[in-house]
Amino acid sequence: MTQHGDDPSGRRTDVAELHLAPEEPQTALRGRAPAHDALANDTDVEQLPLDRNQAILRAAKRTGALLKQAGYPFALAGSVAVYAHGGVQNLQHDVDFCIRPEDAEAVARALRAAGLPVRRPPEDWLLKATCLGQQVDLIFELAHQPVTTELLARAEELSVESVHMPVLAPTDLIRSLMAAFSEHHCDFGAVLPIARTLREKIDWDDVRRTCAGAPMPDAFLYFLERLDVIPPQQREEVPR
């Protein structure tokens, strides 16, 4: 989800218990859903191929349920979080969850115990897991700032396709994306639809306070003003 903009290489800055068996191929069965998939629709007569959005949502639901069972604080982030807040179902290439740095190893053990592969990539700010064939990023640092208990406490409990889980608050979500802007990573076009979709739910005064003085976030805020996405900030006139 969040990329670390200072790195020119573009590196990225109450559910019923699920009994999970090892991953199995998606076989087409007539008359019943696969017994191993606790999230499958048992009314399906035939399992049809999933599109990418459906696959990502299923991975988010399954991983979120496992994280709730593990008992460590977390919050859904990224494009699936935007969707949970009412955004369009146009999901990106993976699922993102925020966890605290001090919980990373315990969370990894819990997911491995449930049958999910988890690995530590070269980047030192996340873990990567695989769920139902989709990549899951377990992020413990957003835009060079550690994920904190306070950040996760502000998360909102929302339904993600009938599975309730904590979702990163809209203000924190947009702030993390803007804080990642830099000379090496400054894709306003990717963040603009998110700002437009969530604008009524975002505390823009708080965003301005926390991002004040940074040139790229300031430029993005001005960009949003000129596009009438947010109201213009009252600026003091400079005496001539």
Coordinates of C-alpha atoms in Angstrom, one line a residue, residues 45-225:
V45 CA -23.7 -25.2 -7.5
E46 CA -20.5 -24.8 -9.4
Q47 CA -17.4 -22.9 -8.4
L48 CA -16.6 -20.3 -11.1
P49 CA -13.3 -18.7 -11.6
L50 CA -12.8 -15.6 -9.4
D51 CA -11.8 -12.2 -10.9
R52 CA -8.9 -10.4 -9.3
N53 CA -11.1 -8.2 -7.1
Q54 CA -13.0 -11.2 -5.8
A55 CA -9.8 -13.1 -5.1
I56 CA -8.3 -10.1 -3.2
L57 CA -11.5 -9.7 -1.1
R58 CA -11.5 -13.4 -0.2
A59 CA -7.9 -13.2 0.9
A60 CA -8.6 -10.1 2.9
K61 CA -11.6 -11.8 4.7
R62 CA -9.7 -15.0 5.5
T63 CA -6.5 -13.2 6.7
G64 CA -8.6 -10.7 8.7
A65 CA -10.5 -13.5 10.4
L66 CA -7.2 -15.2 11.3
L67 CA -5.7 -12.0 12.7
K68 CA -8.8 -11.5 14.9
Q69 CA -8.4 -15.0 16.2
A70 CA -4.7 -14.3 17.0
G71 CA -5.8 -11.4 19.2
Y72 CA -3.1 -8.9 18.2
P73 CA -4.2 -5.3 17.3
F74 CA -4.3 -4.7 13.5
A75 CA -6.2 -2.7 10.9
L76 CA -7.0 -3.3 7.3
A77 CA -5.2 -0.8 5.0
G78 CA -4.7 -0.1 1.3
S79 CA -7.2 -0.3 -1.5
V80 CA -9.4 -2.9 0.4
A81 CA -9.7 -0.4 3.2
V82 CA -10.8 2.3 0.8
Y83 CA -13.4 -0.2 -0.5
A84 CA -14.6 -1.0 3.1
H85 CA -15.1 2.8 3.6
G86 CA -17.4 3.0 0.5
G87 CA -14.9 3.2 -2.3
V88 CA -15.3 1.5 -5.6
Q89 CA -14.3 -2.2 -6.0
N90 CA -11.2 -1.5 -8.0
L91 CA -8.6 -3.2 -5.9
Q92 CA -4.8 -3.2 -6.4
H93 CA -2.5 -6.1 -6.6
D94 CA -2.4 -7.2 -2.9
V95 CA -4.0 -7.0 0.6
D96 CA -2.5 -4.7 3.2
F97 CA -2.8 -4.9 7.0
C98 CA -1.2 -2.7 9.6
I99 CA 0.3 -4.4 12.7
R100 CA 2.6 -3.1 15.5
P101 CA 6.3 -3.8 15.1
E102 CA 6.4 -5.6 18.4
D103 CA 3.7 -8.0 17.3
A104 CA 5.3 -8.9 13.9
E105 CA 6.9 -12.2 14.8
A106 CA 3.9 -13.4 16.9
V107 CA 1.5 -12.6 14.1
A108 CA 3.8 -14.4 11.6
R109 CA 3.8 -17.5 13.9
A110 CA 0.0 -17.4 14.2
L111 CA -0.5 -17.2 10.4
R112 CA 2.0 -20.0 9.7
A113 CA 0.2 -22.2 12.3
A114 CA -3.0 -21.6 10.2
G115 CA -1.2 -22.8 7.1
L116 CA -0.3 -19.4 5.5
P117 CA 3.2 -19.0 4.2
V118 CA 4.9 -16.0 5.7
R119 CA 8.3 -14.6 4.8
R120 CA 10.4 -11.6 5.7
P121 CA 11.5 -9.7 2.5
P122 CA 14.6 -7.5 2.2
E123 CA 12.5 -4.5 3.2
D124 CA 12.6 -4.1 6.9
W125 CA 9.2 -2.5 7.4
L126 CA 6.8 -5.4 6.5
L127 CA 6.2 -9.1 6.3
K128 CA 4.7 -10.9 3.3
A129 CA 2.2 -13.7 3.4
T130 CA 0.2 -15.6 0.8
C131 CA -3.5 -16.4 1.3
L132 CA -5.6 -18.1 -1.3
G133 CA -3.0 -17.3 -3.9
Q134 CA -3.0 -13.6 -3.2
Q135 CA -0.2 -11.5 -1.6
V136 CA -0.8 -10.1 1.8
D137 CA 1.5 -7.4 3.2
L138 CA 1.7 -7.1 7.0
I139 CA 3.0 -3.6 7.4
F140 CA 4.5 -2.3 10.7
E141 CA 5.8 1.0 9.4
L142 CA 3.9 3.7 7.4
A143 CA 5.9 6.4 5.6
H144 CA 8.9 5.8 8.0
Q145 CA 6.7 6.0 11.1
P146 CA 6.1 2.8 13.2
V147 CA 2.5 1.6 13.4
T148 CA 1.4 2.5 16.9
T149 CA -1.3 1.3 19.3
E150 CA -2.9 4.8 19.0
L151 CA -3.1 4.5 15.2
L152 CA -4.8 1.1 15.4
A153 CA -7.2 2.3 18.2
R154 CA -8.5 4.9 15.8
A155 CA -9.5 2.1 13.3
E156 CA -13.2 1.7 12.5
E157 CA -14.9 -1.7 12.7
L158 CA -16.4 -2.3 9.3
S159 CA -17.8 -5.1 7.3
V160 CA -15.6 -6.5 4.5
E161 CA -18.0 -8.7 2.5
S162 CA -19.8 -9.8 5.8
V163 CA -16.6 -10.3 7.8
H164 CA -16.2 -7.5 10.4
M165 CA -12.7 -6.2 11.1
P166 CA -10.9 -3.0 12.1
V167 CA -10.2 -0.7 9.1
L168 CA -7.7 2.1 9.1
A169 CA -9.5 5.4 9.7
P170 CA -9.9 7.6 6.5
T171 CA -7.8 10.4 7.9
D172 CA -4.9 8.1 8.8
L173 CA -5.2 6.3 5.5
I174 CA -4.9 9.5 3.4
R175 CA -2.2 10.9 5.7
S176 CA -0.1 7.9 5.3
L177 CA -0.4 8.0 1.5
M178 CA 0.5 11.7 1.4
A179 CA 3.4 11.4 3.8
A180 CA 5.0 9.0 1.3
F181 CA 5.2 11.6 -1.5
S182 CA 8.7 12.6 -2.4
E183 CA 10.7 13.4 -5.5
H184 CA 11.1 9.7 -6.1
H185 CA 7.4 8.7 -5.5
C186 CA 4.8 11.3 -6.2
D187 CA 1.8 9.7 -8.0
F188 CA -1.0 12.1 -7.3
G189 CA -3.2 10.3 -9.9
A190 CA -3.3 7.2 -7.7
V191 CA -4.3 9.0 -4.5
L192 CA -6.7 11.5 -6.1
P193 CA -9.6 9.0 -6.4
I194 CA -9.1 8.0 -2.8
A195 CA -9.2 11.6 -1.6
R196 CA -12.3 12.3 -3.7
T197 CA -14.1 9.2 -2.5
L198 CA -13.4 9.7 1.2
R199 CA -13.3 13.5 1.4
E200 CA -16.4 13.7 3.6
K201 CA -14.9 11.3 6.1
I202 CA -11.4 12.9 6.3
D203 CA -10.4 15.6 8.8
W204 CA -8.6 17.8 6.3
D205 CA -7.6 20.3 9.0
D206 CA -5.8 17.5 10.8
V207 CA -4.1 16.4 7.6
R208 CA -2.9 19.9 6.9
R209 CA -1.5 20.2 10.5
T210 CA 0.4 17.0 10.3
C211 CA 1.6 17.4 6.7
A212 CA 2.3 21.1 6.9
G213 CA 5.6 22.3 5.4
A214 CA 6.3 19.2 3.3
P215 CA 6.4 20.3 -0.3
M216 CA 4.7 17.3 -2.0
P217 CA 1.8 17.0 0.5
D218 CA 1.3 20.7 0.3
A219 CA 1.2 20.6 -3.5
F220 CA -1.3 17.7 -3.4
L221 CA -3.6 19.7 -1.0
Y222 CA -3.4 22.7 -3.4
F223 CA -4.2 20.3 -6.3
L224 CA -7.3 19.1 -4.4
E225 CA -8.4 22.7 -3.8

